[in-house]
mmCIF file with all atom_site columns, C-alpha atoms in Angstrom:
data_model
loop_
_atom_site.group_PDB
_atom_site.id
_atom_site.type_symbol
_atom_site.label_atom_id
_atom_site.label_alt_id
_atom_site.label_comp_id
_atom_site.label_asym_id
_atom_site.label_entity_id
_atom_site.label_seq_id
_atom_site.pdbx_PDB_ins_code
_atom_site.Cartn_x
_atom_site.Cartn_y
_atom_site.Cartn_z
_atom_site.occupancy
_atom_site.B_iso_or_equiv
_atom_site.pdbx_formal_charge
_atom_site.auth_seq_id
_atom_site.auth_comp_id
_atom_site.auth_asym_id
_atom_site.auth_atom_id
_atom_site.pdbx_PDB_model_num
ATOM 1   C CA . MET A 1 1   ? -24.128 -4.790  33.421 1.00 46.00 ? 28  MET A CA 1
ATOM 2   C CA . ARG A 1 2   ? -25.185 -4.140  29.824 1.00 48.00 ? 29  ARG A CA 1
ATOM 3   C CA . MET A 1 3   ? -24.436 -7.677  28.641 1.00 45.00 ? 30  MET A CA 1
ATOM 4   C CA . PRO A 1 4   ? -26.851 -9.417  31.066 1.00 46.00 ? 31  PRO A CA 1
ATOM 5   C CA . LEU A 1 5   ? -29.586 -6.936  30.083 1.00 45.00 ? 32  LEU A CA 1
ATOM 6   C CA . ILE A 1 6   ? -28.962 -7.543  26.404 1.00 50.00 ? 33  ILE A CA 1
ATOM 7   C CA . LEU A 1 7   ? -29.051 -11.318 26.935 1.00 45.00 ? 34  LEU A CA 1
ATOM 8   C CA . ALA A 1 8   ? -32.245 -11.029 28.984 1.00 50.00 ? 35  ALA A CA 1
ATOM 9   C CA . GLY A 1 9   ? -33.869 -8.929  26.251 1.00 54.00 ? 36  GLY A CA 1
ATOM 10  C CA . ALA A 1 10  ? -32.852 -11.458 23.614 1.00 51.00 ? 37  ALA A CA 1
ATOM 11  C CA . ALA A 1 11  ? -34.275 -14.295 25.699 1.00 54.00 ? 38  ALA A CA 1
ATOM 12  C CA . LEU A 1 12  ? -37.599 -12.457 26.042 1.00 51.00 ? 39  LEU A CA 1
ATOM 13  C CA . ALA A 1 13  ? -37.708 -11.770 22.313 1.00 55.00 ? 40  ALA A CA 1
ATOM 14  C CA . VAL A 1 14  ? -37.325 -15.491 21.648 1.00 52.00 ? 41  VAL A CA 1
ATOM 15  C CA . ALA A 1 15  ? -39.682 -16.613 24.423 1.00 52.00 ? 42  ALA A CA 1
ATOM 16  C CA . ALA A 1 16  ? -42.585 -14.257 23.635 1.00 53.00 ? 43  ALA A CA 1
ATOM 17  C CA . PRO A 1 17  ? -43.558 -15.879 20.308 1.00 56.00 ? 44  PRO A CA 1
ATOM 18  C CA . LEU A 1 18  ? -43.252 -19.325 21.899 1.00 50.00 ? 45  LEU A CA 1
ATOM 19  C CA . LEU A 1 19  ? -45.524 -18.317 24.773 1.00 49.00 ? 46  LEU A CA 1
ATOM 20  C CA . ALA A 1 20  ? -48.021 -16.831 22.318 1.00 52.00 ? 47  ALA A CA 1
ATOM 21  C CA . GLN A 1 21  ? -48.048 -20.081 20.367 1.00 60.00 ? 48  GLN A CA 1
ATOM 22  C CA . GLN A 1 22  ? -48.822 -22.035 23.536 1.00 70.00 ? 49  GLN A CA 1
ATOM 23  C CA . MET A 1 23  ? -51.724 -19.770 24.590 1.00 70.00 ? 50  MET A CA 1
ATOM 24  C CA . PRO A 1 24  ? -55.025 -21.478 23.758 1.00 82.00 ? 51  PRO A CA 1
ATOM 25  C CA . ILE A 1 25  ? -57.664 -19.560 21.804 1.00 90.00 ? 52  ILE A CA 1
ATOM 26  C CA . PRO A 1 26  ? -60.499 -19.027 24.303 1.00 89.00 ? 53  PRO A CA 1
ATOM 27  C CA . GLY A 1 27  ? -63.313 -18.606 21.779 1.00 92.00 ? 54  GLY A CA 1
ATOM 28  C CA . THR A 1 28  ? -64.436 -21.159 19.204 1.00 90.00 ? 55  THR A CA 1
ATOM 29  C CA . ALA A 1 29  ? -67.425 -21.371 16.860 1.00 91.00 ? 56  ALA A CA 1
ATOM 30  C CA . ASP A 1 30  ? -69.146 -23.999 18.992 1.00 93.00 ? 57  ASP A CA 1
ATOM 31  C CA . VAL A 1 31  ? -72.787 -23.180 19.765 1.00 92.00 ? 58  VAL A CA 1
ATOM 32  C CA . SER A 1 32  ? -72.784 -25.618 22.688 1.00 93.00 ? 59  SER A CA 1
ATOM 33  C CA . ARG A 1 33  ? -70.586 -23.110 24.517 1.00 93.00 ? 60  ARG A CA 1
ATOM 34  C CA . VAL A 1 34  ? -73.223 -20.367 24.374 1.00 95.00 ? 61  VAL A CA 1
ATOM 35  C CA . ALA A 1 35  ? -74.844 -19.743 27.757 1.00 93.00 ? 62  ALA A CA 1
ATOM 36  C CA . ALA A 1 36  ? -78.336 -18.296 28.039 1.00 96.00 ? 63  ALA A CA 1
ATOM 37  C CA . GLY A 1 37  ? -78.632 -14.845 29.530 1.00 96.00 ? 64  GLY A CA 1
ATOM 38  C CA . THR A 1 38  ? -78.318 -11.130 28.981 1.00 98.00 ? 65  THR A CA 1
ATOM 39  C CA . TYR A 1 39  ? -75.127 -9.898  27.359 1.00 98.00 ? 66  TYR A CA 1
ATOM 40  C CA . LYS A 1 40  ? -73.616 -6.431  27.146 1.00 98.00 ? 67  LYS A CA 1
ATOM 41  C CA . THR A 1 41  ? -71.552 -5.216  24.222 1.00 98.00 ? 68  THR A CA 1
ATOM 42  C CA . ASP A 1 42  ? -67.788 -5.249  24.648 1.00 97.00 ? 69  ASP A CA 1
ATOM 43  C CA . PRO A 1 43  ? -67.341 -1.662  23.396 1.00 95.00 ? 70  PRO A CA 1
ATOM 44  C CA . ALA A 1 44  ? -63.591 -1.977  22.857 1.00 94.00 ? 71  ALA A CA 1
ATOM 45  C CA . HIS A 1 45  ? -64.053 -4.916  20.482 1.00 95.00 ? 72  HIS A CA 1
ATOM 46  C CA . THR A 1 46  ? -67.290 -4.040  18.699 1.00 97.00 ? 73  THR A CA 1
ATOM 47  C CA . LEU A 1 47  ? -67.016 -2.122  15.433 1.00 97.00 ? 74  LEU A CA 1
ATOM 48  C CA . ILE A 1 48  ? -69.583 -0.884  12.921 1.00 97.00 ? 75  ILE A CA 1
ATOM 49  C CA . GLY A 1 49  ? -68.030 -0.089  9.569  1.00 97.00 ? 76  GLY A CA 1
ATOM 50  C CA . TRP A 1 50  ? -69.594 1.716   6.599  1.00 97.00 ? 77  TRP A CA 1
ATOM 51  C CA . ARG A 1 51  ? -68.484 2.015   2.976  1.00 97.00 ? 78  ARG A CA 1
ATOM 52  C CA . VAL A 1 52  ? -69.638 4.235   0.086  1.00 97.00 ? 79  VAL A CA 1
ATOM 53  C CA . ASN A 1 53  ? -68.393 4.835   -3.430 1.00 98.00 ? 80  ASN A CA 1
ATOM 54  C CA . HIS A 1 54  ? -66.750 8.208   -4.089 1.00 96.00 ? 81  HIS A CA 1
ATOM 55  C CA . LEU A 1 55  ? -67.300 9.828   -7.511 1.00 97.00 ? 82  LEU A CA 1
ATOM 56  C CA . GLY A 1 56  ? -67.117 6.476   -9.268 1.00 97.00 ? 83  GLY A CA 1
ATOM 57  C CA . PHE A 1 57  ? -63.366 6.282   -8.572 1.00 97.00 ? 84  PHE A CA 1
ATOM 58  C CA . ASN A 1 58  ? -63.091 4.219   -5.422 1.00 97.00 ? 85  ASN A CA 1
ATOM 59  C CA . ASP A 1 59  ? -64.751 3.392   -2.113 1.00 97.00 ? 86  ASP A CA 1
ATOM 60  C CA . TYR A 1 60  ? -64.010 5.111   1.142  1.00 94.00 ? 87  TYR A CA 1
ATOM 61  C CA . PHE A 1 61  ? -65.039 3.960   4.565  1.00 95.00 ? 88  PHE A CA 1
ATOM 62  C CA . GLY A 1 62  ? -65.117 4.674   8.278  1.00 97.00 ? 89  GLY A CA 1
ATOM 63  C CA . ILE A 1 63  ? -65.942 2.974   11.545 1.00 97.00 ? 90  ILE A CA 1
ATOM 64  C CA . PHE A 1 64  ? -67.867 3.572   14.741 1.00 97.00 ? 91  PHE A CA 1
ATOM 65  C CA . GLY A 1 65  ? -66.659 2.102   18.023 1.00 96.00 ? 92  GLY A CA 1
ATOM 66  C CA . ASP A 1 66  ? -67.803 2.168   21.656 1.00 96.00 ? 93  ASP A CA 1
ATOM 67  C CA . ALA A 1 67  ? -71.209 0.696   20.814 1.00 97.00 ? 94  ALA A CA 1
ATOM 68  C CA . ASP A 1 68  ? -73.386 0.202   23.897 1.00 97.00 ? 95  ASP A CA 1
ATOM 69  C CA . GLY A 1 69  ? -76.205 -2.291  24.057 1.00 97.00 ? 96  GLY A CA 1
ATOM 70  C CA . THR A 1 70  ? -77.643 -5.615  25.106 1.00 98.00 ? 97  THR A CA 1
ATOM 71  C CA . LEU A 1 71  ? -78.312 -9.011  23.597 1.00 98.00 ? 98  LEU A CA 1
ATOM 72  C CA . VAL A 1 72  ? -80.778 -11.335 25.306 1.00 98.00 ? 99  VAL A CA 1
ATOM 73  C CA . LEU A 1 73  ? -80.179 -14.849 24.063 1.00 96.00 ? 100 LEU A CA 1
ATOM 74  C CA . ASP A 1 74  ? -81.247 -18.404 24.846 1.00 96.00 ? 101 ASP A CA 1
ATOM 75  C CA . PRO A 1 75  ? -79.496 -20.986 22.617 1.00 93.00 ? 102 PRO A CA 1
ATOM 76  C CA . LYS A 1 76  ? -82.538 -23.234 22.997 1.00 94.00 ? 103 LYS A CA 1
ATOM 77  C CA . LYS A 1 77  ? -84.766 -20.467 21.586 1.00 95.00 ? 104 LYS A CA 1
ATOM 78  C CA . PRO A 1 78  ? -82.464 -18.447 19.301 1.00 94.00 ? 105 PRO A CA 1
ATOM 79  C CA . ALA A 1 79  ? -85.360 -16.934 17.340 1.00 95.00 ? 106 ALA A CA 1
ATOM 80  C CA . ALA A 1 80  ? -86.517 -15.212 20.545 1.00 97.00 ? 107 ALA A CA 1
ATOM 81  C CA . ALA A 1 81  ? -83.265 -13.249 20.826 1.00 97.00 ? 108 ALA A CA 1
ATOM 82  C CA . LYS A 1 82  ? -83.488 -9.498  21.412 1.00 98.00 ? 109 LYS A CA 1
ATOM 83  C CA . LEU A 1 83  ? -80.828 -7.024  20.306 1.00 98.00 ? 110 LEU A CA 1
ATOM 84  C CA . ASP A 1 84  ? -80.706 -3.344  21.237 1.00 98.00 ? 111 ASP A CA 1
ATOM 85  C CA . VAL A 1 85  ? -77.555 -1.374  20.404 1.00 98.00 ? 112 VAL A CA 1
ATOM 86  C CA . THR A 1 86  ? -76.753 2.337   20.484 1.00 98.00 ? 113 THR A CA 1
ATOM 87  C CA . ILE A 1 87  ? -73.954 3.604   18.215 1.00 97.00 ? 114 ILE A CA 1
ATOM 88  C CA . PRO A 1 88  ? -72.151 6.857   19.088 1.00 97.00 ? 115 PRO A CA 1
ATOM 89  C CA . VAL A 1 89  ? -72.137 8.602   15.709 1.00 96.00 ? 116 VAL A CA 1
ATOM 90  C CA . SER A 1 90  ? -70.130 11.405  17.312 1.00 93.00 ? 117 SER A CA 1
ATOM 91  C CA . LYS A 1 91  ? -67.203 8.969   17.686 1.00 92.00 ? 118 LYS A CA 1
ATOM 92  C CA . LEU A 1 92  ? -66.755 8.361   13.976 1.00 95.00 ? 119 LEU A CA 1
ATOM 93  C CA . THR A 1 93  ? -63.235 7.420   12.865 1.00 95.00 ? 120 THR A CA 1
ATOM 94  C CA . THR A 1 94  ? -61.762 7.728   9.369  1.00 95.00 ? 121 THR A CA 1
ATOM 95  C CA . ALA A 1 95  ? -58.183 7.912   8.107  1.00 93.00 ? 122 ALA A CA 1
ATOM 96  C CA . SER A 1 96  ? -58.467 11.652  7.395  1.00 96.00 ? 123 SER A CA 1
ATOM 97  C CA . ALA A 1 97  ? -59.206 14.408  9.911  1.00 96.00 ? 124 ALA A CA 1
ATOM 98  C CA . GLY A 1 98  ? -60.745 16.529  7.172  1.00 96.00 ? 125 GLY A CA 1
ATOM 99  C CA . LEU A 1 99  ? -62.996 13.710  5.996  1.00 95.00 ? 126 LEU A CA 1
ATOM 100 C CA . THR A 1 100 ? -64.054 12.929  9.562  1.00 96.00 ? 127 THR A CA 1
ATOM 101 C CA . LYS A 1 101 ? -64.988 16.576  10.143 1.00 96.00 ? 128 LYS A CA 1
ATOM 102 C CA . HIS A 1 102 ? -67.055 16.675  6.950  1.00 96.00 ? 129 HIS A CA 1
ATOM 103 C CA . MET A 1 103 ? -68.786 13.371  7.736  1.00 96.00 ? 130 MET A CA 1
ATOM 104 C CA . MET A 1 104 ? -69.768 14.719  11.167 1.00 96.00 ? 131 MET A CA 1
ATOM 105 C CA . SER A 1 105 ? -71.273 17.869  9.648  1.00 97.00 ? 132 SER A CA 1
ATOM 106 C CA . LYS A 1 106 ? -74.902 18.470  8.682  1.00 96.00 ? 133 LYS A CA 1
ATOM 107 C CA . ASP A 1 107 ? -74.057 17.293  5.149  1.00 96.00 ? 134 ASP A CA 1
ATOM 108 C CA . PHE A 1 108 ? -73.867 13.747  6.465  1.00 96.00 ? 135 PHE A CA 1
ATOM 109 C CA . PHE A 1 109 ? -74.289 12.461  10.039 1.00 95.00 ? 136 PHE A CA 1
ATOM 110 C CA . ASN A 1 110 ? -75.153 15.825  11.635 1.00 95.00 ? 137 ASN A CA 1
ATOM 111 C CA . ALA A 1 111 ? -73.524 14.573  14.828 1.00 95.00 ? 138 ALA A CA 1
ATOM 112 C CA . GLU A 1 112 ? -74.075 17.740  16.851 1.00 95.00 ? 139 GLU A CA 1
ATOM 113 C CA . VAL A 1 113 ? -77.843 17.349  16.506 1.00 96.00 ? 140 VAL A CA 1
ATOM 114 C CA . THR A 1 114 ? -78.097 13.527  16.462 1.00 96.00 ? 141 THR A CA 1
ATOM 115 C CA . PRO A 1 115 ? -74.971 12.170  18.203 1.00 97.00 ? 142 PRO A CA 1
ATOM 116 C CA . THR A 1 116 ? -76.196 8.568   18.344 1.00 98.00 ? 143 THR A CA 1
ATOM 117 C CA . ALA A 1 117 ? -77.883 5.950   16.182 1.00 98.00 ? 144 ALA A CA 1
ATOM 118 C CA . ARG A 1 118 ? -79.813 2.961   17.481 1.00 98.00 ? 145 ARG A CA 1
ATOM 119 C CA . PHE A 1 119 ? -80.755 -0.495  16.199 1.00 98.00 ? 146 PHE A CA 1
ATOM 120 C CA . THR A 1 120 ? -83.518 -2.476  17.895 1.00 98.00 ? 147 THR A CA 1
ATOM 121 C CA . SER A 1 121 ? -84.418 -5.942  16.638 1.00 98.00 ? 148 SER A CA 1
ATOM 122 C CA . THR A 1 122 ? -88.006 -6.861  15.851 1.00 98.00 ? 149 THR A CA 1
ATOM 123 C CA . ALA A 1 123 ? -87.590 -10.414 14.472 1.00 98.00 ? 150 ALA A CA 1
ATOM 124 C CA . VAL A 1 124 ? -84.876 -13.070 14.232 1.00 98.00 ? 151 VAL A CA 1
ATOM 125 C CA . LYS A 1 125 ? -84.814 -16.013 11.831 1.00 98.00 ? 152 LYS A CA 1
ATOM 126 C CA . VAL A 1 126 ? -82.120 -18.616 12.499 1.00 96.00 ? 153 VAL A CA 1
ATOM 127 C CA . SER A 1 127 ? -80.572 -21.209 10.187 1.00 95.00 ? 154 SER A CA 1
ATOM 128 C CA . GLY A 1 128 ? -77.710 -23.096 11.804 1.00 93.00 ? 155 GLY A CA 1
ATOM 129 C CA . THR A 1 129 ? -75.068 -20.578 12.846 1.00 95.00 ? 156 THR A CA 1
ATOM 130 C CA . ARG A 1 130 ? -76.555 -17.845 10.675 1.00 97.00 ? 157 ARG A CA 1
ATOM 131 C CA . ALA A 1 131 ? -79.429 -15.494 11.355 1.00 97.00 ? 158 ALA A CA 1
ATOM 132 C CA . THR A 1 132 ? -81.454 -12.829 9.622  1.00 98.00 ? 159 THR A CA 1
ATOM 133 C CA . ILE A 1 133 ? -82.077 -10.043 12.122 1.00 98.00 ? 160 ILE A CA 1
ATOM 134 C CA . THR A 1 134 ? -84.804 -7.571  11.190 1.00 98.00 ? 161 THR A CA 1
ATOM 135 C CA . GLY A 1 135 ? -85.008 -4.386  13.189 1.00 98.00 ? 162 GLY A CA 1
ATOM 136 C CA . ASN A 1 136 ? -85.470 -0.657  13.271 1.00 98.00 ? 163 ASN A CA 1
ATOM 137 C CA . LEU A 1 137 ? -82.497 1.626   12.702 1.00 98.00 ? 164 LEU A CA 1
ATOM 138 C CA . THR A 1 138 ? -82.819 5.192   13.941 1.00 98.00 ? 165 THR A CA 1
ATOM 139 C CA . LEU A 1 139 ? -80.270 7.455   12.268 1.00 98.00 ? 166 LEU A CA 1
ATOM 140 C CA . ASN A 1 140 ? -80.297 11.222  11.790 1.00 97.00 ? 167 ASN A CA 1
ATOM 141 C CA . GLY A 1 141 ? -83.678 11.340  13.528 1.00 96.00 ? 168 GLY A CA 1
ATOM 142 C CA . VAL A 1 142 ? -85.294 8.909   11.061 1.00 98.00 ? 169 VAL A CA 1
ATOM 143 C CA . THR A 1 143 ? -86.357 5.341   11.841 1.00 98.00 ? 170 THR A CA 1
ATOM 144 C CA . LYS A 1 144 ? -86.440 2.723   9.063  1.00 98.00 ? 171 LYS A CA 1
ATOM 145 C CA . PRO A 1 145 ? -86.440 -1.099  8.957  1.00 98.00 ? 172 PRO A CA 1
ATOM 146 C CA . VAL A 1 146 ? -83.059 -2.703  8.278  1.00 98.00 ? 173 VAL A CA 1
ATOM 147 C CA . VAL A 1 147 ? -82.068 -6.356  7.866  1.00 98.00 ? 174 VAL A CA 1
ATOM 148 C CA . LEU A 1 148 ? -78.752 -7.682  9.224  1.00 98.00 ? 175 LEU A CA 1
ATOM 149 C CA . ASN A 1 149 ? -77.277 -10.896 7.838  1.00 98.00 ? 176 ASN A CA 1
ATOM 150 C CA . ALA A 1 150 ? -75.431 -12.263 10.857 1.00 98.00 ? 177 ALA A CA 1
ATOM 151 C CA . HIS A 1 151 ? -73.359 -15.296 11.679 1.00 97.00 ? 178 HIS A CA 1
ATOM 152 C CA . PHE A 1 152 ? -72.021 -16.682 14.931 1.00 97.00 ? 179 PHE A CA 1
ATOM 153 C CA . THR A 1 153 ? -68.209 -16.552 15.156 1.00 97.00 ? 180 THR A CA 1
ATOM 154 C CA . GLY A 1 154 ? -67.238 -17.724 18.626 1.00 97.00 ? 181 GLY A CA 1
ATOM 155 C CA . ALA A 1 155 ? -68.050 -18.389 22.276 1.00 97.00 ? 182 ALA A CA 1
ATOM 156 C CA . GLY A 1 156 ? -66.073 -19.008 25.425 1.00 95.00 ? 183 GLY A CA 1
ATOM 157 C CA . ALA A 1 157 ? -64.758 -17.342 28.565 1.00 93.00 ? 184 ALA A CA 1
ATOM 158 C CA . ASN A 1 158 ? -62.865 -14.091 28.041 1.00 92.00 ? 185 ASN A CA 1
ATOM 159 C CA . PRO A 1 159 ? -59.489 -14.641 29.754 1.00 91.00 ? 186 PRO A CA 1
ATOM 160 C CA . MET A 1 160 ? -59.330 -10.984 30.785 1.00 88.00 ? 187 MET A CA 1
ATOM 161 C CA . SER A 1 161 ? -62.792 -10.431 32.272 1.00 90.00 ? 188 SER A CA 1
ATOM 162 C CA . LYS A 1 162 ? -63.488 -14.146 32.979 1.00 91.00 ? 189 LYS A CA 1
ATOM 163 C CA . LYS A 1 163 ? -66.997 -13.575 31.634 1.00 94.00 ? 190 LYS A CA 1
ATOM 164 C CA . PRO A 1 164 ? -68.808 -15.793 29.100 1.00 95.00 ? 191 PRO A CA 1
ATOM 165 C CA . THR A 1 165 ? -68.418 -14.033 25.764 1.00 97.00 ? 192 THR A CA 1
ATOM 166 C CA . ILE A 1 166 ? -69.942 -14.541 22.323 1.00 97.00 ? 193 ILE A CA 1
ATOM 167 C CA . GLY A 1 167 ? -69.070 -13.015 18.980 1.00 98.00 ? 194 GLY A CA 1
ATOM 168 C CA . PHE A 1 168 ? -70.939 -12.299 15.769 1.00 98.00 ? 195 PHE A CA 1
ATOM 169 C CA . GLU A 1 169 ? -70.290 -10.695 12.418 1.00 98.00 ? 196 GLU A CA 1
ATOM 170 C CA . ALA A 1 170 ? -72.969 -9.155  10.232 1.00 98.00 ? 197 ALA A CA 1
ATOM 171 C CA . ASP A 1 171 ? -73.468 -7.162  7.071  1.00 98.00 ? 198 ASP A CA 1
ATOM 172 C CA . ALA A 1 172 ? -76.263 -5.056  5.653  1.00 98.00 ? 199 ALA A CA 1
ATOM 173 C CA . LYS A 1 173 ? -77.025 -2.503  2.952  1.00 98.00 ? 200 LYS A CA 1
ATOM 174 C CA . ILE A 1 174 ? -78.995 0.678   3.454  1.00 98.00 ? 201 ILE A CA 1
ATOM 175 C CA . LYS A 1 175 ? -79.827 3.760   1.419  1.00 98.00 ? 202 LYS A CA 1
ATOM 176 C CA . ARG A 1 176 ? -78.646 6.875   3.199  1.00 98.00 ? 203 ARG A CA 1
ATOM 177 C CA . SER A 1 177 ? -81.308 8.943   1.456  1.00 98.00 ? 204 SER A CA 1
ATOM 178 C CA . ASP A 1 178 ? -83.866 6.972   3.511  1.00 98.00 ? 205 ASP A CA 1
ATOM 179 C CA . PHE A 1 179 ? -82.370 8.716   6.537  1.00 98.00 ? 206 PHE A CA 1
ATOM 180 C CA . ASN A 1 180 ? -82.300 12.183  4.972  1.00 97.00 ? 207 ASN A CA 1
ATOM 181 C CA . ILE A 1 181 ? -78.553 11.991  4.292  1.00 98.00 ? 208 ILE A CA 1
ATOM 182 C CA . ALA A 1 182 ? -78.604 12.915  0.625  1.00 97.00 ? 209 ALA A CA 1
ATOM 183 C CA . TYR A 1 183 ? -75.525 15.106  0.157  1.00 97.00 ? 210 TYR A CA 1
ATOM 184 C CA . GLY A 1 184 ? -73.608 14.338  -3.048 1.00 97.00 ? 211 GLY A CA 1
ATOM 185 C CA . ILE A 1 185 ? -75.943 11.661  -4.433 1.00 98.00 ? 212 ILE A CA 1
ATOM 186 C CA . PRO A 1 186 ? -75.357 10.099  -6.949 1.00 97.00 ? 213 PRO A CA 1
ATOM 187 C CA . ALA A 1 187 ? -71.665 11.112  -7.182 1.00 98.00 ? 214 ALA A CA 1
ATOM 188 C CA . VAL A 1 188 ? -71.263 9.724   -3.669 1.00 98.00 ? 215 VAL A CA 1
ATOM 189 C CA . SER A 1 189 ? -73.298 6.546   -3.629 1.00 98.00 ? 216 SER A CA 1
ATOM 190 C CA . ASP A 1 190 ? -76.690 6.386   -1.986 1.00 98.00 ? 217 ASP A CA 1
ATOM 191 C CA . GLU A 1 191 ? -76.126 2.735   -1.093 1.00 98.00 ? 218 GLU A CA 1
ATOM 192 C CA . VAL A 1 192 ? -74.074 2.201   2.045  1.00 98.00 ? 219 VAL A CA 1
ATOM 193 C CA . GLU A 1 193 ? -72.516 -1.137  2.919  1.00 98.00 ? 220 GLU A CA 1
ATOM 194 C CA . LEU A 1 194 ? -72.383 -1.946  6.616  1.00 98.00 ? 221 LEU A CA 1
ATOM 195 C CA . ASP A 1 195 ? -69.846 -4.384  8.066  1.00 98.00 ? 222 ASP A CA 1
ATOM 196 C CA . ILE A 1 196 ? -70.251 -5.259  11.736 1.00 98.00 ? 223 ILE A CA 1
ATOM 197 C CA . SER A 1 197 ? -68.041 -7.201  14.126 1.00 98.00 ? 224 SER A CA 1
ATOM 198 C CA . ALA A 1 198 ? -69.464 -7.525  17.615 1.00 98.00 ? 225 ALA A CA 1
ATOM 199 C CA . ALA A 1 199 ? -68.498 -9.105  20.924 1.00 98.00 ? 226 ALA A CA 1
ATOM 200 C CA . PHE A 1 200 ? -70.896 -9.474  23.847 1.00 98.00 ? 227 PHE A CA 1
ATOM 201 C CA . GLU A 1 201 ? -70.026 -10.311 27.461 1.00 97.00 ? 228 GLU A CA 1
ATOM 202 C CA . GLN A 1 202 ? -72.553 -11.824 29.823 1.00 96.00 ? 229 GLN A CA 1
ATOM 203 C CA . ALA A 1 203 ? -73.889 -9.151  32.203 1.00 91.00 ? 230 ALA A CA 1
#
C-alpha cells in the first residue's frame, strides 16, 4: 500500500510545478482592462510599509495590513478618481515582538488612543500609468497633506473572487514630527519612507 502512495506523491510533486507554469497570470498592466466603478480594498493583499533609520546604523521597518477603503475610478476621467483608505495602526507588524510593542506605545503610534490612520485624496494628477495623489493623512490625531507617487501595476479578473481587480504601488515621504511622533529624533530619523502595495476589487 505504501508504494502506490509514494508514487502518487512523487507524481504530484512533479505535476504541481507544471500546472503552475500553465496557469495564466490574470492581471496585466493594461489600462484598457480597467473598468469604471467603485472598488474596495483587498485587505489581505494591501500593505502599507514604513521605514526609518535607527541611530545612524541601519534602517528598520514594519507594515500595516487589513487596510479598508474605497477607490472610485473612471479610466476615461482618471484625474477625477477618489481614494479613501483607513489603516488599522493597531495591527502593526514587525519582526520583533518587543519592537512592535514599543511602536504601539505612546512613544510612537499611540495605538490605544488612535488605533487607525486615514488617507483621503484631494487631487489626482495623471501622466500615463503614473499619478500624483495629493491627500490628507490623519495619524495620531493630526491631519496633514501628503503626496503619494503612484503607478498602475495590473488589472484583470481575480480568479478567486471573479471580481474585476486593479493594483497599484506607491511611495511617499513624511516627517513623523508633523504628526506629533517625535520620540528619539534625530537618533531615530524624523523622515519616514512609505512603501504601499494595494489591490482593489470592484464592489
